[in-house]
Short mmCIF file of C-alpha atoms in Angstrom, two decimals:
data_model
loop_
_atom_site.label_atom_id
_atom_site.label_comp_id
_atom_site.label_asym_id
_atom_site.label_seq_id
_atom_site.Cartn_x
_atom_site.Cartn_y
_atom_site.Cartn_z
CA UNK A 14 -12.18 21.32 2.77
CA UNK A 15 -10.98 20.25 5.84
CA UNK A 16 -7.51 21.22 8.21
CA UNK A 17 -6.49 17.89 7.44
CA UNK A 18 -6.81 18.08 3.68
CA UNK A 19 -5.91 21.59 2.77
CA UNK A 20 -2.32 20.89 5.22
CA UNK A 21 -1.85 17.56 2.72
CA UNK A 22 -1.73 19.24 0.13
CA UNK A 23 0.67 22.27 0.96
CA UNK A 24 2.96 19.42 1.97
CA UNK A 25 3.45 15.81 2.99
CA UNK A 26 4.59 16.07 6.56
CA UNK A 27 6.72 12.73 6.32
CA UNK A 28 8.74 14.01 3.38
CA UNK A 29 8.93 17.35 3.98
CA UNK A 30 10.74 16.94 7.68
CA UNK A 31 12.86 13.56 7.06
CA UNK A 32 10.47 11.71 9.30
CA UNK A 33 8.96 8.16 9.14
CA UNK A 34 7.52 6.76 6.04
CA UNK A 35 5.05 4.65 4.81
CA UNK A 36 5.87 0.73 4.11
CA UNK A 37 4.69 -0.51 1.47
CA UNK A 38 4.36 -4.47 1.52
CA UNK A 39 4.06 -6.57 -2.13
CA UNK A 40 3.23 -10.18 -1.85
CA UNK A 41 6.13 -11.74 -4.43
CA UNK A 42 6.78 -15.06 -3.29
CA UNK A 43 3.31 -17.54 -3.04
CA UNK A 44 0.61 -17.21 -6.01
CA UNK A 45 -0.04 -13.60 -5.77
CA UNK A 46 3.86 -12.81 -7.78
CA UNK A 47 3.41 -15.88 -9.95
CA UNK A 48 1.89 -15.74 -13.63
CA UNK A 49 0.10 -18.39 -13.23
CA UNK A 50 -2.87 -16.31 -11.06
CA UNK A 51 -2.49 -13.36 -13.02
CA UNK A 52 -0.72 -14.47 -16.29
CA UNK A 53 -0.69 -11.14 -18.51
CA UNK A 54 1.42 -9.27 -15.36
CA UNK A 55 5.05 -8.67 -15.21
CA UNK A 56 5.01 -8.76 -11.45
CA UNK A 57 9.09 -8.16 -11.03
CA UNK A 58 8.29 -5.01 -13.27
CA UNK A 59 5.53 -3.78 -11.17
CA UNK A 60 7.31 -4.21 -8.40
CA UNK A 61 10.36 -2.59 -9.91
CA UNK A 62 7.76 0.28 -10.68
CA UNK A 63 6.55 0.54 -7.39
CA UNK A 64 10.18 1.14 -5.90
CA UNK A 65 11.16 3.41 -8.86
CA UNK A 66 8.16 5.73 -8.07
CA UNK A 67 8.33 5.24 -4.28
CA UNK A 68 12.08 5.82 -4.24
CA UNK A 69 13.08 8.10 -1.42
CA UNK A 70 8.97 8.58 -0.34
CA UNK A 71 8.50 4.96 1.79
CA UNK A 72 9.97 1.79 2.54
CA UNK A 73 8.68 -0.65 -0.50
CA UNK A 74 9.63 -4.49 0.90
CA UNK A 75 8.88 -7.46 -0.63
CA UNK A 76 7.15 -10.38 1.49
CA UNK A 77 6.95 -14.31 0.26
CA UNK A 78 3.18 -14.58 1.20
CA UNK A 79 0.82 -12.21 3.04
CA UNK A 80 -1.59 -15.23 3.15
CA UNK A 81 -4.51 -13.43 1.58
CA UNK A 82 -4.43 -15.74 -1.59
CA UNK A 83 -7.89 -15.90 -2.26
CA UNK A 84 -6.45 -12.38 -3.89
CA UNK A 85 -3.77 -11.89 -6.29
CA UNK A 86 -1.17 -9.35 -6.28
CA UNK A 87 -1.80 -7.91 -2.52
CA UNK A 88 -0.01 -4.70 -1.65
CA UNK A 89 -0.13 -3.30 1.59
CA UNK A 90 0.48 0.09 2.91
CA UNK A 91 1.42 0.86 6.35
CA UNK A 92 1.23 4.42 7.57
CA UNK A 93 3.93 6.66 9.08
CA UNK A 94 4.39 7.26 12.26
CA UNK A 95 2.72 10.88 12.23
CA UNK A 96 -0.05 9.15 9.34
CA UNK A 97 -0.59 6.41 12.50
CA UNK A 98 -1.18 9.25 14.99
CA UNK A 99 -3.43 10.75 12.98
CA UNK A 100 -5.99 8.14 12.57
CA UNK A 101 -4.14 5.85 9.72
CA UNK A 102 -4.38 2.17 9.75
CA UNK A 103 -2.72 -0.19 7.26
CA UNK A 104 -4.69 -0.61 4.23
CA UNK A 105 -5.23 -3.80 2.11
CA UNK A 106 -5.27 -3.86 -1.68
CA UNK A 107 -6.01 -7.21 -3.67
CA UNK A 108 -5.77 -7.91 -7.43
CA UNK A 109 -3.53 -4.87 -8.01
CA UNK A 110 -3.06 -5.70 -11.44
CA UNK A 111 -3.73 -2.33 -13.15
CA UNK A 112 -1.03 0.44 -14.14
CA UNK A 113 -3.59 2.52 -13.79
CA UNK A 114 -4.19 1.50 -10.05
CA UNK A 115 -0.14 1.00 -9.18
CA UNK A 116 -0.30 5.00 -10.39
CA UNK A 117 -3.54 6.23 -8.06
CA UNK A 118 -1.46 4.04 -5.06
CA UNK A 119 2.20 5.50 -5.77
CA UNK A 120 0.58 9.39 -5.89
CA UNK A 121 -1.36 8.96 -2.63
CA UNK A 122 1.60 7.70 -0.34
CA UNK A 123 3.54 9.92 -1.91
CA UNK A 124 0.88 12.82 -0.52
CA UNK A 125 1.01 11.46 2.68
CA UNK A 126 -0.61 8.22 2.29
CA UNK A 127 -2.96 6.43 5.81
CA UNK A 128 -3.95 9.20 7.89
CA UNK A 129 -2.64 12.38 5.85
CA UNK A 130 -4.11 11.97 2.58
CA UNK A 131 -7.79 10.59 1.22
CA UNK A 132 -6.85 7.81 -1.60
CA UNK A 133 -8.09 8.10 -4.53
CA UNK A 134 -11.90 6.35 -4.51
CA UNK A 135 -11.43 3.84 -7.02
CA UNK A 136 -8.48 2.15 -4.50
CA UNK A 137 -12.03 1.25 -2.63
CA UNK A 138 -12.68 -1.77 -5.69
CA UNK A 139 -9.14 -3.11 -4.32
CA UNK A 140 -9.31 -2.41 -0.40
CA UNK A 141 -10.25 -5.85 1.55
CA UNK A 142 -9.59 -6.95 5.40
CA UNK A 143 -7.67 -10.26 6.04
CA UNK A 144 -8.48 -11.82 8.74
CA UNK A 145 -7.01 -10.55 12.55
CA UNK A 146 -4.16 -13.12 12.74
CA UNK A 147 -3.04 -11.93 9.24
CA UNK A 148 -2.72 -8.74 10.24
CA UNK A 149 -1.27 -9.24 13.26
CA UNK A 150 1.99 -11.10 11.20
CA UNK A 151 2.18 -8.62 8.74
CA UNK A 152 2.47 -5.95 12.12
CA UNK A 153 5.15 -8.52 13.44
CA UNK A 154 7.01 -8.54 10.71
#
């Protein structure tokens, strides 16, 4: 196990000292929060879900359009400040329309999330990269 892993787990530095948090960015307004991409998803309750879990742990906003639409449902997860200096970058997830994956997201930023925690493998089937000028609103915003 390495330094990095055995000190997330004893604690997550960004909650345990007050410092930065994550931000955690839900596409609501375009397609992606619509039912008519994903029409069996109660995206206001997701999202509602996302803040519940998330409450007091990171910044959950909610954006009109990321401009990944090719995707539904896009969530993305900024690091901390200390999860940026230690190697964290923000991290695209499309076609979050799984309890099951809102769960795996919630319990890794809440361990430290880009940078201070591994996420869980199975967030790799939702991970994509937008293109540079995408990213470079989102880090604008």
């Amino acid at each position: 196990m390495s330094r990095r892993s055995r000190r997330d787990r004893t604690a997550a530095p960004s909650q345990a000292t007050g410092g930065a948090r994550c931000t955690v960015t839900v596409c609501r307004g375009c397609c992606c929060g619509t039912t008519a991409k994903v029409p069996r998803l109660d995206h206001e309750a997701q999202l509602t879900d996302v803040r519940s879990a998330l409450a007091g742990v990171a910044t959950v906003r909610r954006t009109d359009c990321l401009d990944a639409c090719e995707r539904a449902n896009v969530i993305v997860i900024q690091p901390s400040a200390e999860g940026r200096k230690a190697g964290g970058r923000p991290v695209w997830l499309g076609q979050v329309n799984d309890p099951g994956a809102v769960a795996d997201i919630t319990a890794w930023i809440r361990e430290g999330g880009p940078g201070l925690a591994d996420p869980p493998g199975v967030l790799d089937l939702y991970a994509f990269q937008p293109s540079r000028r995408v990213r470079a609103e989102l880090h604008d915003a």
